Amino acid sequence: MAQEDLFKKLVAHCKEYGFVFQSSEIYDGLSAVYDYGQYGVELKNNIKKYWWDSLVLLHENVVGLDSAIFMHPTIWKASGHVDAFNDPLIDNKDSKKRYRADVLIEEQMDKYEAKISKEVEKARDRFGEAFDEAQFRSTNPRVLANQEKLDALHRRFVKALNDSDLVELRQIIVDEEIACPVSGSRNWTEVRQFNLMFSTEMGATSESASKIYLRPETAQGIFVNYLNVQKSGRMKIPFGIAQIGKAFRNEIVARQFIFRMREFEQMEMQFFVPPGTELEWFEYWKEARMKWHRALEFGDDNYRFHDHDKLAHYANAASDIEFRFPFGFKEVEGIHSRTDFDLGSHQEYSGKKMQYFDPDTNKNYVPYVVETSIGVDRMFLQIISAAYTEELLTKEDGSTDTRVVLKLPPALAPVKLAVFPLTKKDGLPEKARTIVDDLKFDFNCQYEEKDSIGKRYRRQDAIGTPYCITIDHQTLQDDTVTIRYRDTMEQERVKVGVLKQTIKDKVDITNLLKQL
Ligand code: ATP
């Protein structure tokens, strides 16, 4: 299936099965804002629990926080967001469409990469077993020519970004002959900086009201509270503070469903360390976070690190964890070594000391910070794209049928168990209800009696329920049920008495946590 088609199907599936809805749909929607439906919210909660427990439960020196969305406006001055939280935007004069200049150039670089990959794949097919990719890449004239163009473009792009040279960014777009995907024209405006923060007014009257911002990241709530937590929790450095909460960005290009939203949720952890040790901790958290992703078993090859070309003004190292989405490798999480920039800056703007007293050395210092920052929604999209599977099944009469199944890790699945009475009579529904009533305290169960068993299986497959149980007449005689496994579709007859433990063992989030 073409990857674009796959993505369209994913979006439709999320709507049809109650995972994600467009916000304000009956009013034609609000761009880049989404609502989570009955299964979406369960999956989202499970993702958050997996993240939270992996940090707060498994690390003695990581604690949680829930800071307010509204904060003193000077915080955003100190953090650099008022002056520097910008994206370079460019408009096409014919289509009137607005783009991020850096994204247009990145897409152009992807095109060179795609050309190179195509040559490599063609040659691989031609030479078969004997194909030496490294040699081919270093000698084939077409690959070399494209690689040279790509490298030159990359160097020019990084320099323009680092110099914040908007004229040069535009010139690159012109020189590369990048056209607007909508109008097809190259009729571009100048590149301008666009601040991504939303603002509103706080206060009763217009005279007394002050401009405040909706936070564009949760991290600042952690920075300004770090001493409160450190002192009240008697934390010793190194220690971390984790937080999950909403963030808001007025994204210029809001595309790709919940990949880039204007209101989204972040899971961030700031880890406070002695100056000079930050790069070691940076490596530590890079590895730890990659392990967290890979434990979901969506295939190690689908993840990679991408080191930043342009470091943010506050960072001395930064790397993204990227996942192979249907639209290519894209960032899911950022790991940043933020130095003492934020705490130092808050110290300067607030006039309050942000220093930590180290009881071992009797010295005061402003700690350095390594952060891990991941979007819940983007992680949600990553999981749904990895889990969505279409399987062609051959029926007994030789005809074929497609089964759509979400192969979610059982610990994250919104519903863990569905219980079906084979028929609506003979006491089977009552027996099924007693099983649900017993198991509902341990995990999310669903009772379903409508339609054929086959159809009920399919509905559960589509929402990723790992186990379905059928109650039939034999159940009334010997207290056994059939359990059907989502991925293999195999069925097994088991005693009702073993259900709780069998399923609990498999769906418990502890299974994931133990791999970390
Ligand atoms: P991008 O380059 O994609 O704009 P970023 O580098 O600005 O992202 P960070 O500021 O590092 O992102 O934010 C950390 C994480 O928050 C990202 O890895 C992503 O998962 C999530 N995130 C950021 N912006 C959005 C958004 N607009 N919608 C959904 N998730 C987002």
Coordinates of C-alpha atoms and ligand atoms in Angstrom, one line a residue:
M1 CA 0.0 0.0 0.0
A2 CA 1.3 3.5 -0.8
Q3 CA 2.4 5.2 2.4
E4 CA 0.1 8.2 1.7
D5 CA -2.9 5.9 1.3
L6 CA -1.9 4.2 4.6
F7 CA -1.9 7.5 6.3
K8 CA -5.3 8.5 5.0
K9 CA -6.6 5.1 6.2
L10 CA -5.2 5.7 9.7
V11 CA -6.9 9.0 10.0
A12 CA -10.2 7.6 8.9
H13 CA -9.8 4.6 11.2
C14 CA -9.1 6.9 14.2
K15 CA -12.4 8.7 13.6
E16 CA -14.5 5.6 12.7
Y17 CA -13.5 3.7 15.9
G18 CA -13.6 6.6 18.4
F19 CA -9.9 7.4 18.8
V20 CA -9.5 10.9 17.5
F21 CA -12.1 13.5 16.2
Q22 CA -11.5 16.8 14.6
S23 CA -12.2 19.5 17.1
S24 CA -15.5 21.5 16.6
E25 CA -16.4 19.2 13.7
I26 CA -20.0 20.4 13.4
Y27 CA -18.7 23.9 12.9
D28 CA -16.4 22.7 10.1
G29 CA -13.5 22.1 12.5
L30 CA -10.8 24.1 14.1
S31 CA -7.5 23.7 12.3
A32 CA -4.8 21.6 14.0
V33 CA -6.9 21.0 17.1
Y34 CA -8.3 17.5 17.9
D35 CA -10.4 15.7 20.5
Y36 CA -9.8 12.2 21.8
G37 CA -12.8 9.8 21.8
Q38 CA -13.6 6.9 24.1
Y39 CA -10.7 4.6 23.0
G40 CA -8.3 7.4 22.2
V41 CA -8.4 8.7 25.8
E42 CA -7.7 5.2 27.2
L43 CA -4.8 4.8 24.9
K44 CA -3.5 8.2 25.7
N45 CA -3.8 7.5 29.5
N46 CA -1.9 4.3 29.1
I47 CA 0.9 6.0 27.2
K48 CA 1.1 8.6 29.9
K49 CA 1.2 6.0 32.6
Y50 CA 4.0 4.1 30.8
W51 CA 6.0 7.3 30.6
W52 CA 5.3 8.4 34.2
D53 CA 6.0 5.1 35.8
S54 CA 9.2 4.6 33.8
L55 CA 10.5 7.8 35.4
V56 CA 8.8 8.5 38.7
L57 CA 8.3 4.9 39.8
L58 CA 11.6 3.4 38.6
H59 CA 13.9 6.2 39.6
E60 CA 14.2 7.2 43.3
N61 CA 15.6 10.5 42.2
V62 CA 12.8 11.5 39.8
V63 CA 9.7 13.1 41.2
G64 CA 6.6 14.6 39.6
L65 CA 5.0 18.0 39.3
D66 CA 1.9 19.6 38.0
S67 CA 2.4 23.3 37.4
A68 CA -0.2 25.8 36.0
I69 CA -0.5 26.6 32.3
F70 CA -0.6 30.4 33.1
M71 CA 2.7 31.8 34.4
H72 CA 4.1 35.2 35.1
P73 CA 4.8 36.8 31.6
T74 CA 8.4 37.6 32.5
I75 CA 9.1 33.8 32.6
W76 CA 8.8 33.8 28.8
K77 CA 11.1 36.8 28.5
A78 CA 13.7 35.1 30.6
S79 CA 13.4 31.8 28.7
G80 CA 14.0 33.5 25.4
H81 CA 10.5 32.6 24.0
V82 CA 9.3 36.2 23.6
D83 CA 12.3 37.1 21.5
A84 CA 13.4 33.9 19.9
F85 CA 10.5 31.3 19.7
N86 CA 10.0 32.0 16.0
D87 CA 9.6 30.0 12.8
P88 CA 10.7 31.5 9.5
L89 CA 7.6 31.7 7.3
I90 CA 7.2 32.4 3.6
D91 CA 4.0 32.9 1.6
N92 CA 3.4 31.9 -2.0
K93 CA 1.8 35.0 -3.7
D94 CA -0.3 32.9 -6.1
S95 CA -1.8 30.3 -3.8
K96 CA -1.7 32.6 -0.7
K97 CA -0.5 29.5 1.2
R98 CA 2.0 29.9 4.0
Y99 CA 5.0 27.6 4.6
R100 CA 7.9 27.2 7.0
A101 CA 10.9 28.2 4.9
D102 CA 13.1 25.6 6.8
V103 CA 10.6 22.9 6.1
L104 CA 10.5 23.6 2.4
I105 CA 14.3 23.3 2.3
E106 CA 14.3 20.1 4.4
E107 CA 11.8 18.6 2.0
Q108 CA 14.1 19.5 -0.9
M109 CA 16.9 17.6 0.9
D110 CA 14.6 14.6 1.3
K111 CA 14.1 14.7 -2.4
Y112 CA 17.8 14.4 -3.1
E113 CA 18.0 11.5 -0.5
A114 CA 15.1 9.8 -2.2
K115 CA 16.8 10.0 -5.6
I116 CA 19.9 8.5 -4.1
S117 CA 18.0 5.7 -2.4
K118 CA 16.2 4.9 -5.7
E119 CA 19.5 4.5 -7.5
V120 CA 20.7 2.2 -4.7
E121 CA 17.6 0.1 -4.8
K122 CA 17.6 -0.2 -8.6
A123 CA 21.2 -1.4 -8.4
R124 CA 20.5 -3.8 -5.6
D125 CA 17.8 -5.5 -7.7
R126 CA 20.2 -5.6 -10.7
F127 CA 23.2 -7.1 -8.9
G128 CA 21.4 -9.3 -6.4
E129 CA 23.6 -11.0 -3.8
A130 CA 26.8 -9.6 -5.1
F131 CA 25.7 -5.9 -4.5
D132 CA 28.2 -3.9 -2.5
E133 CA 26.2 -0.8 -1.4
A134 CA 29.2 1.1 0.0
Q135 CA 31.2 0.7 -3.2
F136 CA 28.2 1.7 -5.3
R137 CA 27.5 4.8 -3.3
S138 CA 31.2 5.9 -3.6
T139 CA 31.5 5.3 -7.3
N140 CA 28.2 5.7 -9.2
P141 CA 28.2 9.1 -11.0
R142 CA 24.5 9.8 -10.5
V143 CA 24.6 9.0 -6.8
L144 CA 27.8 11.1 -6.4
A145 CA 26.3 14.1 -8.2
N146 CA 23.2 14.0 -6.0
Q147 CA 25.2 13.5 -2.8
E148 CA 27.3 16.5 -3.7
K149 CA 24.2 18.7 -4.3
L150 CA 22.7 17.4 -1.0
D151 CA 25.9 18.1 1.0
A152 CA 26.2 21.6 -0.5
L153 CA 22.6 22.4 0.2
H154 CA 22.9 21.1 3.8
R155 CA 26.0 23.2 4.5
R156 CA 24.3 26.3 3.1
F157 CA 21.1 25.6 5.1
V158 CA 22.8 25.1 8.4
K159 CA 24.8 28.3 8.0
A160 CA 21.7 30.3 7.1
L161 CA 19.9 28.9 10.2
N162 CA 22.8 29.5 12.5
D163 CA 23.2 33.1 11.2
S164 CA 19.4 33.6 11.4
D165 CA 19.8 34.9 7.8
L166 CA 16.3 35.1 6.4
V167 CA 17.4 36.6 3.1
E168 CA 19.7 33.6 2.5
L169 CA 16.9 31.2 3.4
R170 CA 14.8 32.8 0.7
Q171 CA 17.6 32.7 -1.7
I172 CA 18.1 29.0 -1.1
I173 CA 14.4 28.4 -2.0
V174 CA 14.8 30.5 -5.2
D175 CA 18.1 28.8 -6.2
E176 CA 16.7 25.3 -5.6
E177 CA 13.7 26.2 -7.7
I178 CA 11.3 25.1 -5.0
A179 CA 7.7 25.5 -6.1
C180 CA 4.5 25.8 -4.1
P181 CA 2.9 22.4 -4.0
V182 CA -0.5 24.1 -4.4
S183 CA 0.0 26.7 -7.2
G184 CA 3.1 25.2 -8.7
S185 CA 4.6 28.7 -8.9
R186 CA 7.9 30.1 -7.5
N187 CA 6.4 33.4 -6.7
W188 CA 7.5 33.8 -3.1
T189 CA 7.3 36.6 -0.6
E190 CA 10.2 37.6 1.7
V191 CA 10.9 35.3 4.7
R192 CA 9.7 36.7 8.0
Q193 CA 10.0 35.5 11.6
F194 CA 6.7 34.5 13.2
N195 CA 6.4 34.1 17.0
L196 CA 4.6 30.8 17.9
M197 CA 3.2 31.8 21.3
F198 CA -0.5 32.4 21.9
S199 CA -1.3 35.2 24.2
T200 CA -4.4 36.4 26.1
E201 CA -5.2 39.0 28.8
M202 CA -5.4 38.4 32.5
G203 CA -7.3 40.8 34.7
A204 CA -10.8 42.4 35.0
T205 CA -10.4 45.7 33.2
S206 CA -8.5 46.6 30.1
E207 CA -6.3 49.1 32.1
S208 CA -5.3 46.5 34.7
A209 CA -5.1 43.6 32.4
S210 CA -1.7 42.2 31.6
K211 CA -0.7 40.1 28.6
I212 CA 0.0 36.5 29.5
Y213 CA 1.0 33.6 27.3
L214 CA -0.3 30.1 27.0
R215 CA 2.8 28.0 27.7
P216 CA 4.5 26.7 24.6
E217 CA 6.4 24.1 26.7
T218 CA 5.9 22.6 30.1
A219 CA 9.6 22.8 31.0
Q220 CA 9.5 26.4 32.4
G221 CA 7.0 25.3 35.1
I222 CA 9.7 22.9 36.2
F223 CA 12.5 25.4 36.2
V224 CA 10.8 28.0 38.3
N225 CA 9.8 25.3 40.8
Y226 CA 13.0 23.4 41.0
L227 CA 14.1 24.8 44.3
N228 CA 10.6 24.3 45.8
V229 CA 10.8 20.7 44.9
Q230 CA 14.5 20.3 45.9
K231 CA 14.0 21.8 49.3
S232 CA 10.6 20.3 50.2
G233 CA 11.6 16.9 48.9
R234 CA 15.2 17.2 50.3
M235 CA 16.4 16.1 46.8
K236 CA 20.1 15.7 46.2
I237 CA 21.6 16.5 42.8
P238 CA 21.4 14.7 40.4
F239 CA 17.6 14.5 40.4
G240 CA 14.8 14.9 38.0
I241 CA 11.3 16.5 37.9
A242 CA 8.8 15.0 35.5
Q243 CA 5.6 16.7 34.3
I244 CA 2.8 16.0 31.9
G245 CA 0.7 18.8 30.6
K246 CA -0.8 20.8 27.8
A247 CA 1.3 23.1 25.6
F248 CA 0.2 25.5 22.9
R249 CA 2.0 26.7 19.7
N250 CA 0.5 28.7 16.9
E251 CA 2.1 26.4 14.3
I252 CA 2.3 28.0 10.8
V253 CA 2.0 24.7 9.0
A254 CA -0.4 22.5 10.8
R255 CA -0.5 19.3 8.8
Q256 CA -0.3 15.6 9.2
F257 CA -3.2 15.1 11.6
I258 CA -2.0 15.0 15.3
F259 CA 1.6 15.2 14.4
R260 CA 1.6 19.0 14.5
M261 CA -1.1 20.5 16.6
R262 CA -1.8 23.9 18.0
E263 CA -2.9 22.5 21.4
F264 CA -1.0 19.4 22.4
E265 CA 0.3 17.5 25.4
Q266 CA 3.9 17.1 26.4
M267 CA 5.7 14.8 28.8
E268 CA 8.9 16.5 29.9
M269 CA 11.6 15.6 32.4
Q270 CA 14.3 18.0 33.5
F271 CA 17.3 16.3 35.1
F272 CA 19.5 18.6 37.3
V273 CA 23.2 17.8 37.3
P274 CA 26.5 19.3 38.5
P275 CA 28.1 21.5 35.8
G276 CA 30.6 19.5 33.7
T277 CA 28.7 16.2 34.0
E278 CA 25.8 17.2 31.6
L279 CA 27.2 15.5 28.5
E280 CA 27.5 12.1 30.4
W281 CA 23.9 12.5 31.6
F282 CA 22.9 13.5 28.1
E283 CA 24.2 10.2 26.8
Y284 CA 22.6 8.3 29.7
W285 CA 19.1 9.7 29.0
K286 CA 19.5 9.3 25.2
E287 CA 20.0 5.6 25.7
A288 CA 17.3 5.3 28.4
R289 CA 14.7 6.9 26.3
M290 CA 15.6 4.9 23.2
K291 CA 15.1 1.8 25.3
W292 CA 11.7 3.0 26.4
H293 CA 10.6 3.3 22.8
R294 CA 12.1 0.0 21.7
A295 CA 10.5 -1.9 24.5
L296 CA 7.2 -1.5 22.7
E297 CA 8.6 -3.9 20.1
F298 CA 7.6 -2.1 16.9
G299 CA 11.0 -3.0 15.4
D300 CA 14.4 -1.4 16.4
D301 CA 15.1 -0.4 12.7
N302 CA 12.1 2.0 12.9
Y303 CA 13.9 4.3 15.3
R304 CA 17.0 6.4 14.9
F305 CA 18.8 9.3 16.6
H306 CA 19.1 12.6 14.7
D307 CA 21.6 15.1 16.1
H308 CA 20.5 18.7 15.6
D309 CA 22.2 20.8 12.9
K310 CA 21.3 24.0 14.7
L311 CA 21.5 24.1 18.4
A312 CA 18.9 26.2 20.2
H313 CA 20.3 29.2 22.0
Y314 CA 20.2 27.4 25.3
A315 CA 21.7 24.0 24.3
N316 CA 25.2 22.5 24.1
A317 CA 23.9 19.1 22.7
A318 CA 20.6 18.0 21.3
S319 CA 19.4 14.8 19.7
D320 CA 16.0 13.7 18.5
I321 CA 14.5 10.2 18.6
E322 CA 12.9 9.7 15.2
F323 CA 10.4 7.1 14.2
R324 CA 9.6 5.8 10.7
F325 CA 6.1 7.3 10.2
P326 CA 4.2 6.6 7.0
F327 CA 5.5 10.0 5.8
G328 CA 9.1 9.2 6.6
F329 CA 11.4 9.4 9.7
K330 CA 10.2 12.2 11.9
E331 CA 10.9 13.4 15.5
V332 CA 8.9 11.9 18.3
E333 CA 11.1 13.0 21.2
G334 CA 13.9 15.5 21.9
I335 CA 16.8 15.0 24.3
H336 CA 18.5 18.3 25.1
S337 CA 21.4 19.4 27.2
R338 CA 20.1 22.9 28.2
T339 CA 23.2 23.9 30.2
D340 CA 22.4 26.4 33.0
F341 CA 20.7 28.8 30.6
D342 CA 17.2 28.6 32.0
L343 CA 18.0 28.6 35.7
G344 CA 20.7 31.3 35.1
S345 CA 18.3 33.5 33.2
H346 CA 15.5 33.1 35.8
Q347 CA 18.0 34.1 38.5
E348 CA 18.9 37.2 36.5
Y349 CA 15.3 38.2 35.7
S350 CA 13.7 37.4 39.1
G351 CA 16.6 38.5 41.2
K352 CA 16.2 35.3 43.3
K353 CA 19.0 32.8 43.8
M354 CA 18.5 29.6 41.8
Q355 CA 21.6 28.0 43.3
Y356 CA 21.8 24.6 44.8
F357 CA 23.9 24.0 47.9
D358 CA 26.0 20.8 47.6
P359 CA 26.3 19.4 51.1
D360 CA 29.2 17.1 50.1
T361 CA 31.5 19.9 48.7
N362 CA 29.9 22.8 50.7
K363 CA 29.6 24.8 47.4
N364 CA 26.8 26.6 45.8
Y365 CA 26.2 26.3 42.0
V366 CA 23.5 26.7 39.4
P367 CA 22.8 23.2 38.2
Y368 CA 23.0 22.2 34.5
V369 CA 19.9 20.5 33.0
V370 CA 19.4 17.6 30.6
E371 CA 15.8 17.3 29.4
T372 CA 13.8 14.7 27.7
S373 CA 10.7 16.0 25.9
I374 CA 8.1 14.0 24.1
G375 CA 4.7 14.8 22.8
V376 CA 1.9 12.5 24.0
D377 CA -0.1 13.1 20.8
R378 CA 2.9 12.4 18.5
M379 CA 3.6 9.2 20.5
F380 CA 0.0 8.3 20.1
L381 CA 0.3 8.7 16.3
Q382 CA 3.5 6.7 16.3
I383 CA 1.9 3.9 18.1
I384 CA -1.2 3.9 15.9
S385 CA 0.9 4.0 12.7
A386 CA 3.0 1.1 13.9
A387 CA 0.1 -1.0 15.1
Y388 CA -2.3 -0.5 12.2
T389 CA -2.2 -3.7 10.1
E390 CA -4.3 -5.0 7.2
E391 CA -4.3 -8.7 6.8
L392 CA -5.6 -10.7 3.8
L393 CA -7.5 -13.7 5.0
T394 CA -8.5 -16.7 2.9
K395 CA -11.9 -18.1 4.0
E396 CA -12.9 -21.8 3.8
D397 CA -14.7 -21.2 0.5
G398 CA -11.6 -19.8 -1.0
S399 CA -12.8 -16.2 -1.1
T400 CA -10.6 -13.5 0.6
D401 CA -11.3 -10.9 3.2
T402 CA -9.3 -8.1 4.8
R403 CA -8.9 -8.0 8.5
V404 CA -8.0 -4.6 10.0
V405 CA -6.2 -5.0 13.3
L406 CA -4.4 -2.7 15.7
K407 CA -1.5 -4.7 17.0
L408 CA -1.1 -2.5 20.1
P409 CA 1.2 -3.7 22.9
P410 CA -1.4 -5.3 25.3
A411 CA -0.3 -3.0 28.1
L412 CA -1.4 0.0 26.1
A413 CA -4.5 -1.3 24.5
P414 CA -7.6 0.7 25.4
V415 CA -9.7 -2.4 26.1
K416 CA -7.9 -5.5 27.4
L417 CA -10.7 -8.0 27.3
A418 CA -14.1 -8.4 25.5
V419 CA -16.6 -10.9 26.8
F420 CA -19.2 -12.4 24.4
P421 CA -22.1 -14.7 25.1
L422 CA -22.5 -16.9 22.1
T423 CA -26.3 -16.3 22.1
K424 CA -28.6 -13.9 23.8
K425 CA -30.5 -16.7 25.6
D426 CA -30.1 -19.8 27.8
G427 CA -28.5 -17.9 30.6
L428 CA -25.3 -17.1 28.6
P429 CA -25.6 -13.3 28.9
E430 CA -26.0 -13.6 32.7
K431 CA -22.9 -15.9 32.9
A432 CA -20.9 -13.4 30.7
R433 CA -22.0 -10.6 33.0
T434 CA -20.7 -12.3 36.1
I435 CA -17.3 -12.7 34.4
V436 CA -17.2 -9.0 33.5
D437 CA -18.3 -8.0 36.9
D438 CA -15.5 -10.0 38.4
L439 CA -12.7 -8.8 36.0
K440 CA -13.7 -5.2 35.7
F441 CA -11.8 -4.2 38.8
D442 CA -8.6 -5.4 37.3
F443 CA -8.8 -4.2 33.7
N444 CA -10.9 -2.5 31.1
C445 CA -13.5 -5.1 29.9
Q446 CA -16.2 -4.8 27.4
Y447 CA -19.4 -6.8 27.1
E448 CA -20.9 -7.4 23.7
E449 CA -23.8 -9.5 22.6
K450 CA -24.9 -8.0 19.3
D451 CA -24.0 -9.5 15.9
S452 CA -22.2 -12.8 15.0
I453 CA -19.1 -13.8 17.0
G454 CA -17.0 -13.1 13.8
K455 CA -18.2 -9.5 13.6
R456 CA -17.6 -9.0 17.3
Y457 CA -14.1 -10.2 16.9
R458 CA -13.5 -7.8 14.0
R459 CA -14.7 -4.9 16.0
Q460 CA -12.4 -5.7 18.8
D461 CA -9.5 -6.3 16.4
A462 CA -10.1 -2.8 15.0
I463 CA -9.6 -1.2 18.5
G464 CA -6.7 -3.5 19.4
T465 CA -8.3 -5.6 22.1
P466 CA -5.8 -8.4 22.8
Y467 CA -8.2 -11.0 24.2
C468 CA -11.8 -12.0 23.5
I469 CA -13.7 -14.5 25.5
T470 CA -16.7 -16.5 24.4
I471 CA -19.2 -18.0 26.7
D472 CA -21.1 -20.9 25.2
H473 CA -23.3 -23.8 26.5
Q474 CA -20.3 -25.8 27.6
T475 CA -19.4 -22.9 29.9
L476 CA -22.5 -23.5 31.9
Q477 CA -21.5 -27.2 32.4
D478 CA -17.8 -27.1 33.1
D479 CA -17.0 -23.4 33.7
T480 CA -14.6 -23.2 30.7
V481 CA -14.6 -20.5 28.0
T482 CA -12.7 -20.0 24.8
I483 CA -10.1 -17.3 24.7
R484 CA -9.2 -15.9 21.3
Y485 CA -5.9 -14.1 20.8
R486 CA -5.9 -11.0 18.6
D487 CA -2.7 -11.4 16.7
T488 CA -2.7 -15.1 15.9
M489 CA -6.5 -15.5 16.0
E490 CA -5.9 -18.8 17.8
Q491 CA -8.5 -20.0 20.3
E492 CA -8.0 -22.0 23.4
R493 CA -10.4 -23.4 26.0
V494 CA -9.5 -22.4 29.5
K495 CA -11.1 -22.5 33.0
V496 CA -12.9 -19.3 34.0
G497 CA -10.8 -19.4 37.2
V498 CA -7.5 -18.8 35.5
L499 CA -8.7 -15.9 33.3
K500 CA -7.8 -13.1 35.7
Q501 CA -4.2 -14.2 36.3
T502 CA -3.6 -15.2 32.7
I503 CA -4.7 -11.9 31.3
K504 CA -3.3 -9.8 34.1
D505 CA 0.1 -11.2 33.5
K506 CA 0.0 -10.2 29.8
V507 CA -1.6 -6.8 30.0
D508 CA 0.2 -5.5 33.1
I509 CA 2.3 -2.4 32.4
T510 CA 5.0 -3.9 34.7
N511 CA 5.9 -6.2 31.7
L512 CA 7.1 -3.1 29.8
L513 CA 8.7 -1.5 32.8
K514 CA 10.7 -4.6 33.6
Q515 CA 12.4 -4.4 30.2
L516 CA 13.8 -0.9 31.0
Ligands
ATP1 P1 9.3 20.3 15.6 O1 10.7 20.4 15.1 O2 8.6 19.1 15.0 O3 8.5 21.5 15.5 P2 10.3 20.8 18.1 O4 11.8 20.4 17.9 O5 9.9 22.3 18.1 O6 9.4 20.0 17.1 P3 10.3 20.4 20.9 O7 10.2 21.8 21.2 O8 11.6 19.7 21.2 O9 9.8 20.2 19.4 O10 9.1 19.6 21.6 C1 9.3 18.3 22.2 C2 8.3 17.4 21.7 O11 7.0 17.9 21.7 C3 8.5 17.0 20.2 O12 9.4 16.0 20.0 C4 7.1 16.5 19.8 O13 6.9 15.2 20.2 C5 6.2 17.4 20.7 N1 5.7 18.5 19.9 C6 6.3 19.7 19.6 N2 5.5 20.5 18.9 C7 4.3 19.8 18.7 C8 3.1 20.1 18.0 N3 2.9 21.2 17.4 N4 2.1 19.1 18.0 C9 2.3 17.9 18.6 N5 3.5 17.6 19.3 C10 4.4 18.5 19.3

